[in-house]
Coordinates of N, CA and C in Angstrom, one line a residue:
X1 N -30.8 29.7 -29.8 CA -31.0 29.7 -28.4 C -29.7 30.0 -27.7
X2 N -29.7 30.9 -27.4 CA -28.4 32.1 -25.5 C -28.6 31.2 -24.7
X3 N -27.4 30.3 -24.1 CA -27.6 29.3 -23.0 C -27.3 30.8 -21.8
X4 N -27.9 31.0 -21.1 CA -27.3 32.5 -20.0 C -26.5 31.8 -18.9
X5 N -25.3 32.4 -19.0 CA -23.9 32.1 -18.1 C -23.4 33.3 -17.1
X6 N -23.9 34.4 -17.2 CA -24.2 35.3 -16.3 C -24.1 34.6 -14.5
X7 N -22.8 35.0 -14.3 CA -22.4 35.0 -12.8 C -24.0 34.9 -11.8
X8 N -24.6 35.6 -11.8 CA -25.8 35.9 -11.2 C -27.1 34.5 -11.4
X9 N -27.1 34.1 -12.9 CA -28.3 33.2 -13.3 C -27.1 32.0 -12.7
X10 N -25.8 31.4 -12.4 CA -25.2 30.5 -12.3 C -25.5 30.4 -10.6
X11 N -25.3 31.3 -10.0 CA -25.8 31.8 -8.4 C -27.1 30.9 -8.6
X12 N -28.4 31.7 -9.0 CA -29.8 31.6 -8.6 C -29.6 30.1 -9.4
X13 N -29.7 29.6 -10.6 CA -29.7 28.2 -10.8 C -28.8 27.1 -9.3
X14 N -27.6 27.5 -9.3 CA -27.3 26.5 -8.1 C -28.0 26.5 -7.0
X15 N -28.6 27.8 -6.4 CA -29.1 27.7 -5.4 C -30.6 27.0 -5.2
X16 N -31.1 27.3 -6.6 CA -32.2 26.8 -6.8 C -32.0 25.0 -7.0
X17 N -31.6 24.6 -7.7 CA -30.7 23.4 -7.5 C -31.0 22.5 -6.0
X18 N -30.2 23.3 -4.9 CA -29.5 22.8 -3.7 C -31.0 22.9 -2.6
X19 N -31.6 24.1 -3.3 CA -33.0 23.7 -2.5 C -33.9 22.7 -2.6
X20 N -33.7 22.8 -4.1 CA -35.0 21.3 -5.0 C -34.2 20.3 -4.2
X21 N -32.8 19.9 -4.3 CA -32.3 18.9 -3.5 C -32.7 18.1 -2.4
X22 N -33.3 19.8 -1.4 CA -32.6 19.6 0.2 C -34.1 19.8 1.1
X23 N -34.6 21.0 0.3 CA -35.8 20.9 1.2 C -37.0 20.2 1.0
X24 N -37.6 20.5 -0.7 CA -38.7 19.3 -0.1 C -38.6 17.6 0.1
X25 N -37.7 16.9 -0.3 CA -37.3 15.6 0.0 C -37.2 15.9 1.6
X26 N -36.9 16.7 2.0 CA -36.5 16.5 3.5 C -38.6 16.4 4.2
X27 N -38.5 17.2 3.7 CA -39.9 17.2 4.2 C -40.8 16.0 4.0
X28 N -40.5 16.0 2.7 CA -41.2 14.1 2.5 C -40.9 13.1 3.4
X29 N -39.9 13.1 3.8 CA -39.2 12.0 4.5 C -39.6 12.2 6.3
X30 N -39.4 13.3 6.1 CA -39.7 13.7 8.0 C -40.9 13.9 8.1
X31 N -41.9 14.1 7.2 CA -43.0 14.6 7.2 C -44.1 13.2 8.0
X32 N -43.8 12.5 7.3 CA -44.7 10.7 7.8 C -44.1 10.8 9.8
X33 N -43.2 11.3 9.6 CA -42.6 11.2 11.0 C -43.9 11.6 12.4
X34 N -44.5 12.9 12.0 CA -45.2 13.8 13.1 C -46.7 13.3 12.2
X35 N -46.9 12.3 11.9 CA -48.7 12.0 11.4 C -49.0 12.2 10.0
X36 N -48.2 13.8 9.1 CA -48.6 13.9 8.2 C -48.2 13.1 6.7
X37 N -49.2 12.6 6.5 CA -49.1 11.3 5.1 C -48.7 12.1 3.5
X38 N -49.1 13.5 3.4 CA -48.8 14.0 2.3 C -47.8 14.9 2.1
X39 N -46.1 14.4 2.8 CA -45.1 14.9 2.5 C -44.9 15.5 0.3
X40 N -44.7 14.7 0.3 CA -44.5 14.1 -1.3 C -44.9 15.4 -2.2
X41 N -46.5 15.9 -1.6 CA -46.9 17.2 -2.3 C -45.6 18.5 -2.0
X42 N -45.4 18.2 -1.2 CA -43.9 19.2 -1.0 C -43.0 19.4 -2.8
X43 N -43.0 17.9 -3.0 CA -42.3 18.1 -4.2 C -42.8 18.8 -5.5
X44 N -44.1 18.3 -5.4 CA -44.8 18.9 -6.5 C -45.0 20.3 -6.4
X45 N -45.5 20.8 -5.1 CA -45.6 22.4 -5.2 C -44.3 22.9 -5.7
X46 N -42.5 22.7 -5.2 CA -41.7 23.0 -5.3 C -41.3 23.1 -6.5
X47 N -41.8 21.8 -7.8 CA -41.1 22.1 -8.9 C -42.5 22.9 -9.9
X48 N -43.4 23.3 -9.4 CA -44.5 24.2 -10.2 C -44.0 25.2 -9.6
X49 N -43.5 25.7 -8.4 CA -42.9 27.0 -8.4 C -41.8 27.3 -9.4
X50 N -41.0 26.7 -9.4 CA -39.8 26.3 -10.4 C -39.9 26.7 -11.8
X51 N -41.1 26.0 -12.0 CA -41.4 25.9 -13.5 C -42.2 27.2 -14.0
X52 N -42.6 27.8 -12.6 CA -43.3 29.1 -13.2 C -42.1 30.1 -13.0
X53 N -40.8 30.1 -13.0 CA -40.0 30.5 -13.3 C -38.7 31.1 -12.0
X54 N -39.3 30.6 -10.7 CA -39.0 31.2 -8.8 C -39.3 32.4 -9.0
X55 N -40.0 33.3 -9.9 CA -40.3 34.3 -9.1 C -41.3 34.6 -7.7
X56 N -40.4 35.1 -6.8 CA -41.0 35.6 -5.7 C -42.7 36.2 -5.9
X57 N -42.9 37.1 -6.9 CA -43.8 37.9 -7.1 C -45.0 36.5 -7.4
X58 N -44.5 35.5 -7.8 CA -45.8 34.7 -8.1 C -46.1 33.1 -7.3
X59 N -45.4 33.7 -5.6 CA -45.7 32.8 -4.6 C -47.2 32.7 -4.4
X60 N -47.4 33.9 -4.1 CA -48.8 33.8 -3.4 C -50.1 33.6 -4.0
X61 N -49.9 33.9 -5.7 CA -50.8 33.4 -6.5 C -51.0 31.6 -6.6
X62 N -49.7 31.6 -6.8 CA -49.4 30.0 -6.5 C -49.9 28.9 -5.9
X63 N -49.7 29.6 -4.6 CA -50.1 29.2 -3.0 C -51.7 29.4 -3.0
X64 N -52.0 30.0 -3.6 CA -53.2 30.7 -3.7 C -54.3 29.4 -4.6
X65 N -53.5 29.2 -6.0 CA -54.2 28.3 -6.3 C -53.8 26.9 -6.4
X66 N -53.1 26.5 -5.7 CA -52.7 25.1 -5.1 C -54.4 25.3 -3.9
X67 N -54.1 26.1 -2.9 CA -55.2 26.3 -2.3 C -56.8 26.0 -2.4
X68 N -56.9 26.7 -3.6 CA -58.3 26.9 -4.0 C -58.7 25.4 -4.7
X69 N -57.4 24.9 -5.2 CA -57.7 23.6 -5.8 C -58.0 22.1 -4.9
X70 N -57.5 22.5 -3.7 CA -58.0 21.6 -2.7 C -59.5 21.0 -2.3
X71 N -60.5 22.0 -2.0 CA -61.4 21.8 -2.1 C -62.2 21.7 -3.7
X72 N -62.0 22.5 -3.9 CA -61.8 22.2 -5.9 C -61.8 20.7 -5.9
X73 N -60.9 19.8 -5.8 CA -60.9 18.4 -5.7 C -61.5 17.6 -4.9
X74 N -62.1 18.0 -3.9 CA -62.9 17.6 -2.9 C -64.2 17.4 -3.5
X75 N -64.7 18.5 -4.3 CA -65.9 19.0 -4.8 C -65.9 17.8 -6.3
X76 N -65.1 17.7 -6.9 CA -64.8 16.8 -7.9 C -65.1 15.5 -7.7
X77 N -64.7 14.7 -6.4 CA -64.9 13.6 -5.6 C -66.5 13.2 -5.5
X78 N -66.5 14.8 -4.6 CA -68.5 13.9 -4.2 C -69.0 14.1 -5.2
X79 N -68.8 14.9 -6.4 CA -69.9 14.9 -7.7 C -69.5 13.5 -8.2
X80 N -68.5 12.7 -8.1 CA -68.1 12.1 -8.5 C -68.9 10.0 -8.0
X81 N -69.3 10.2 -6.7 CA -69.9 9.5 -5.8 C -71.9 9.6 -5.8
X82 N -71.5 10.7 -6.5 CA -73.0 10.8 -6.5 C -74.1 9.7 -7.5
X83 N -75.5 9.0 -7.2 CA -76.2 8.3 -8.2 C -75.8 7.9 -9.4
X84 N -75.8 7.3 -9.7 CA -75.9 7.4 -11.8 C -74.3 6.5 -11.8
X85 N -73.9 6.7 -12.8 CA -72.4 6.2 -13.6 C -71.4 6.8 -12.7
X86 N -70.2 6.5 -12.0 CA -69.6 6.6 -11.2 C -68.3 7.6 -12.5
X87 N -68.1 6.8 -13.5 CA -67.5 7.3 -14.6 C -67.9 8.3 -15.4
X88 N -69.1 8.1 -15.4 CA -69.8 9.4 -16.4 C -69.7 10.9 -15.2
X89 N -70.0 10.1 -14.0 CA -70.4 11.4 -13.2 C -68.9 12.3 -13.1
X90 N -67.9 11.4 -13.0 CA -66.6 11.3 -13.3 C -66.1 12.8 -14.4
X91 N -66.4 11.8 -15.1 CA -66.0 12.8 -16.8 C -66.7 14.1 -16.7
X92 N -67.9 14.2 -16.0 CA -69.1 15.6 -16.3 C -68.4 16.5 -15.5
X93 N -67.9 15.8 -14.1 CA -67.3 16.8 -12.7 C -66.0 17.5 -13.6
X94 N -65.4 16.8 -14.0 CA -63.9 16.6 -14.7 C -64.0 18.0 -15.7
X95 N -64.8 17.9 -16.4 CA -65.0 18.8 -17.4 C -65.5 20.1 -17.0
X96 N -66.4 20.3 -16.0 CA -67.3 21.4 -16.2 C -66.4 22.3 -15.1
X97 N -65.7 21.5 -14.1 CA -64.6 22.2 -13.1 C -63.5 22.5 -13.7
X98 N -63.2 21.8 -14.4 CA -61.6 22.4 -15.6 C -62.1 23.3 -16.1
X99 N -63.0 23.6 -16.8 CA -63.6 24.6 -17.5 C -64.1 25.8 -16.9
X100 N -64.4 25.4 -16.0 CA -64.6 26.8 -14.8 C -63.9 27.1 -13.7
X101 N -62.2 26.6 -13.5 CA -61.3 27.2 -13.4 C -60.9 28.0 -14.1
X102 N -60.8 27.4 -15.1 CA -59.7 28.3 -16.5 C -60.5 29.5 -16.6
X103 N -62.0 29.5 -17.0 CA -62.6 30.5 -17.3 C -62.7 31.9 -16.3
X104 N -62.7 31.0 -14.9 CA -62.6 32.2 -13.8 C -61.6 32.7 -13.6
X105 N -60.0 32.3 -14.0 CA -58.8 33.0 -14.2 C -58.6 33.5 -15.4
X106 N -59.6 33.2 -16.6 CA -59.1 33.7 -17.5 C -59.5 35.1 -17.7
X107 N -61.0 35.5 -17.7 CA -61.9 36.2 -17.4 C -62.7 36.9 -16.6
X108 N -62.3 37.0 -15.3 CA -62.4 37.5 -14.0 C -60.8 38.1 -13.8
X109 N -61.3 39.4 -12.5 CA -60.4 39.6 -11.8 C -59.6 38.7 -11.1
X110 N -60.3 37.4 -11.0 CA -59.4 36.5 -10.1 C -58.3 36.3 -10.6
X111 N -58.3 35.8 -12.1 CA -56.8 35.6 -12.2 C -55.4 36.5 -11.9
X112 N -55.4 37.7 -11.7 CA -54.7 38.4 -11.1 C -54.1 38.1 -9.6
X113 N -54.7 37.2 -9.2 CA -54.3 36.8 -7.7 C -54.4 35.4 -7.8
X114 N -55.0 34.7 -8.7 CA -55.1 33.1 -8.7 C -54.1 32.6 -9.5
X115 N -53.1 31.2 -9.6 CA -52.9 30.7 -10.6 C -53.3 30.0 -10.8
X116 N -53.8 30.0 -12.5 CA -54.7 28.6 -13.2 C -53.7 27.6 -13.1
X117 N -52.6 27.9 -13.6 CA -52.0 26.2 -13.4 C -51.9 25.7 -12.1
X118 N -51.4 26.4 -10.9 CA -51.4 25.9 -9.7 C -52.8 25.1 -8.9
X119 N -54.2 26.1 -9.6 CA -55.0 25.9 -8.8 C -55.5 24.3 -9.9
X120 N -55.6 24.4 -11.2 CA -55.6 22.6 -11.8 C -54.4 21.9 -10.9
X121 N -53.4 22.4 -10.6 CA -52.5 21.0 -10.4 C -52.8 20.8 -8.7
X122 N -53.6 21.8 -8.0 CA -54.0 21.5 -6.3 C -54.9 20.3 -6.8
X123 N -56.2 20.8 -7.5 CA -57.1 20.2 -8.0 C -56.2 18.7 -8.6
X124 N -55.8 18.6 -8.8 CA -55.3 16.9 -9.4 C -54.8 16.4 -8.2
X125 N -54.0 17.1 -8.2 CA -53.0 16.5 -6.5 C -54.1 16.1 -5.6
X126 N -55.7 16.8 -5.1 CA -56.2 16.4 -4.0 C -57.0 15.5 -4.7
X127 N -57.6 15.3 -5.9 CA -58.4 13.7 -6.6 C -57.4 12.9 -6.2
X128 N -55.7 13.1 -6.7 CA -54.7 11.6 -6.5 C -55.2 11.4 -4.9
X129 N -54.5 12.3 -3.9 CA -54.6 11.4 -3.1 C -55.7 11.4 -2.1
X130 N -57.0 12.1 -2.2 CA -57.8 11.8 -1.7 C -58.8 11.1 -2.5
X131 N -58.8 10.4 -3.4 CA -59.2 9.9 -4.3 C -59.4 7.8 -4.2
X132 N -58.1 7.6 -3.0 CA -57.2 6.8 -2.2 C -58.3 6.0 -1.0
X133 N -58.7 7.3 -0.8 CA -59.5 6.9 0.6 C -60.8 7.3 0.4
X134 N -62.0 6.6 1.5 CA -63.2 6.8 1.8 C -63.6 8.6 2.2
X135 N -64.4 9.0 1.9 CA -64.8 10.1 2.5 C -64.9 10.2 3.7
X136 N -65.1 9.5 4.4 CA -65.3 9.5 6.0 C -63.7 9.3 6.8
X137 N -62.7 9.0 5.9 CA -61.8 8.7 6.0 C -60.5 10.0 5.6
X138 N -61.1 10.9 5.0 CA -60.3 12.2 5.0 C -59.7 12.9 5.9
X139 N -60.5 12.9 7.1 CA -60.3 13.7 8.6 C -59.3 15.0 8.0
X140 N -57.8 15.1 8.4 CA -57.2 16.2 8.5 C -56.2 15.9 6.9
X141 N -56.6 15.2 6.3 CA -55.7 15.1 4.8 C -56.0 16.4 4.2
X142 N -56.7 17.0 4.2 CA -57.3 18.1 3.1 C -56.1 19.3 3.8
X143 N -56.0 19.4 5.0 CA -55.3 20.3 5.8 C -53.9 20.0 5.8
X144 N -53.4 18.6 5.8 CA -52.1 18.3 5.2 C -51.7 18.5 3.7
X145 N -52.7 18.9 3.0 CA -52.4 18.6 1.7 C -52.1 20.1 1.6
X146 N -52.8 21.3 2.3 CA -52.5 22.6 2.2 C -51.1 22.4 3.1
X147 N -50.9 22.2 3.8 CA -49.5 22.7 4.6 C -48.8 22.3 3.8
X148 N -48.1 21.0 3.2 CA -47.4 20.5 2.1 C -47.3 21.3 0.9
X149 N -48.3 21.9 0.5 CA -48.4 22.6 -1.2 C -48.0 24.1 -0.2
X150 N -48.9 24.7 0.2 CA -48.1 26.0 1.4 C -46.7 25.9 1.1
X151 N -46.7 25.0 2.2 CA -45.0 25.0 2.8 C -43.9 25.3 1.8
X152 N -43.8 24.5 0.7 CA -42.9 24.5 -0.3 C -42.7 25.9 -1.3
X153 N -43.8 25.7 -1.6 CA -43.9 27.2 -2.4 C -43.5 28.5 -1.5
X154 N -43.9 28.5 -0.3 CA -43.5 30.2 0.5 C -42.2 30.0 0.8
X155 N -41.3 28.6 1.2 CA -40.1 28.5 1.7 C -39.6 28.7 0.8
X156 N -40.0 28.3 -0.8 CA -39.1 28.8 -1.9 C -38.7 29.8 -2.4
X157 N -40.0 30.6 -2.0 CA -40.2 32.1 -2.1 C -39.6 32.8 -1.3
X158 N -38.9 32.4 -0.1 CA -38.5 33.2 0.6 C -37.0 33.1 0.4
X159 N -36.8 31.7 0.3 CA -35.9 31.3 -0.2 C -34.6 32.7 -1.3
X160 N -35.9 32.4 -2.5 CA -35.1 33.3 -3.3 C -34.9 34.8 -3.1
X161 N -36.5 35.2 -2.2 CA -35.7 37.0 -1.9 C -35.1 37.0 -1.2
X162 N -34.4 36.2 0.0 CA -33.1 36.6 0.7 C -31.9 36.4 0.1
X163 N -31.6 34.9 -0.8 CA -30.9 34.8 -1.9 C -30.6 36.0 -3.1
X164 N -31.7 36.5 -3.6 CA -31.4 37.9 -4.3 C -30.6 39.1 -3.1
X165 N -31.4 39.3 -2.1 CA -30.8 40.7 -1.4 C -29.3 40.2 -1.1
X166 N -28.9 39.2 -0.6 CA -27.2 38.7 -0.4 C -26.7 38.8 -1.7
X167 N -26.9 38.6 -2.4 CA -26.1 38.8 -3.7 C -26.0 39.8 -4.0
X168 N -27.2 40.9 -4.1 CA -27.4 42.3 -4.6 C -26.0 42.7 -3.9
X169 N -26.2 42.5 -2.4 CA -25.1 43.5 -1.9 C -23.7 43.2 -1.9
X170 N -23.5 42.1 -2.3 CA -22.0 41.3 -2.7 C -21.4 42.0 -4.0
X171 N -22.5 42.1 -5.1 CA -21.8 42.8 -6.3 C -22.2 44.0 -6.1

């Protein structure tokens, strides 16, 4: 294993670094300030961008299935609420939506614009925390939980293409 020490990968790692640092903890923290409760998903979108490598090119997919996974988890909830075994109904929702994510990114045109991993980890993120509260009790969480997963991922994204074009024209 090539640890890469390339002037350029030492740039984009620091900077990537000083953002994980600076911006979504900031937003966690300020975020409770103006009403919204689901700062915190800031962090999680930010290090799934990260991990899918900061490329720019796979914001919007990203963004895309953080998105889709939102109501994705919503949908999980009330199958979840519904008659019968609270648990069983649980496990059936659990299974047949994981399964029909994967399958519709895997095997469809959608995956070309969707991320499977993003759109399971929206989908987890909105069970955690709307999972917390009553249904009647959701009001505008569903819409905080997109600005938070949003926010992070396009600020990162933008992040890095202006961070590339300043460098580009330095060397």
């Amino acid at each position: 294993m090539t640890i890469k020490t390339s002037s350029q990968h030492v740039i984009q790692t620091v900077t990537t670094a000083i953002f994980i640092a600076v911006i979504p903890p900031l937003w966690a923290v300020l975020s409770p300030k103006f009403g919204v409760e689901t700062g915190a998903v800031a962090l999680i979108s930010a290090g799934l961008f990260t991990a899918k490598g900061n490329d720019p090119k796979k914001a919007l997919p990203i963004i895309l299935g953080l998105l889709i996974g939102i109501p994705w988890g919503m949908v999980a909830l009330k199958l979840t609420a519904l008659p019968g075994s609270p648990s069983m109904n649980q496990f059936l929702s659990l299974c047949i939506l994981g399964a029909v994510s994967v399958l519709v990114c895997g095997l469809t045109v959608v995956g070309r614009f969707v991320d499977a991993t993003a759109w399971l980890s929206g989908w987890a993120i909105t069970i955690l925390v709307l999972g917390h509260e009553t249904m009647t009790s959701w009001h505008w969480l569903p819409l905080q939980l997109a600005l938070a997963a949003a926010t992070a991922s396009l600020i990162h994204a933008c992040r890095r293409v202006l961070n590339w074009r300043r460098w580009c024209r330095l060397q």
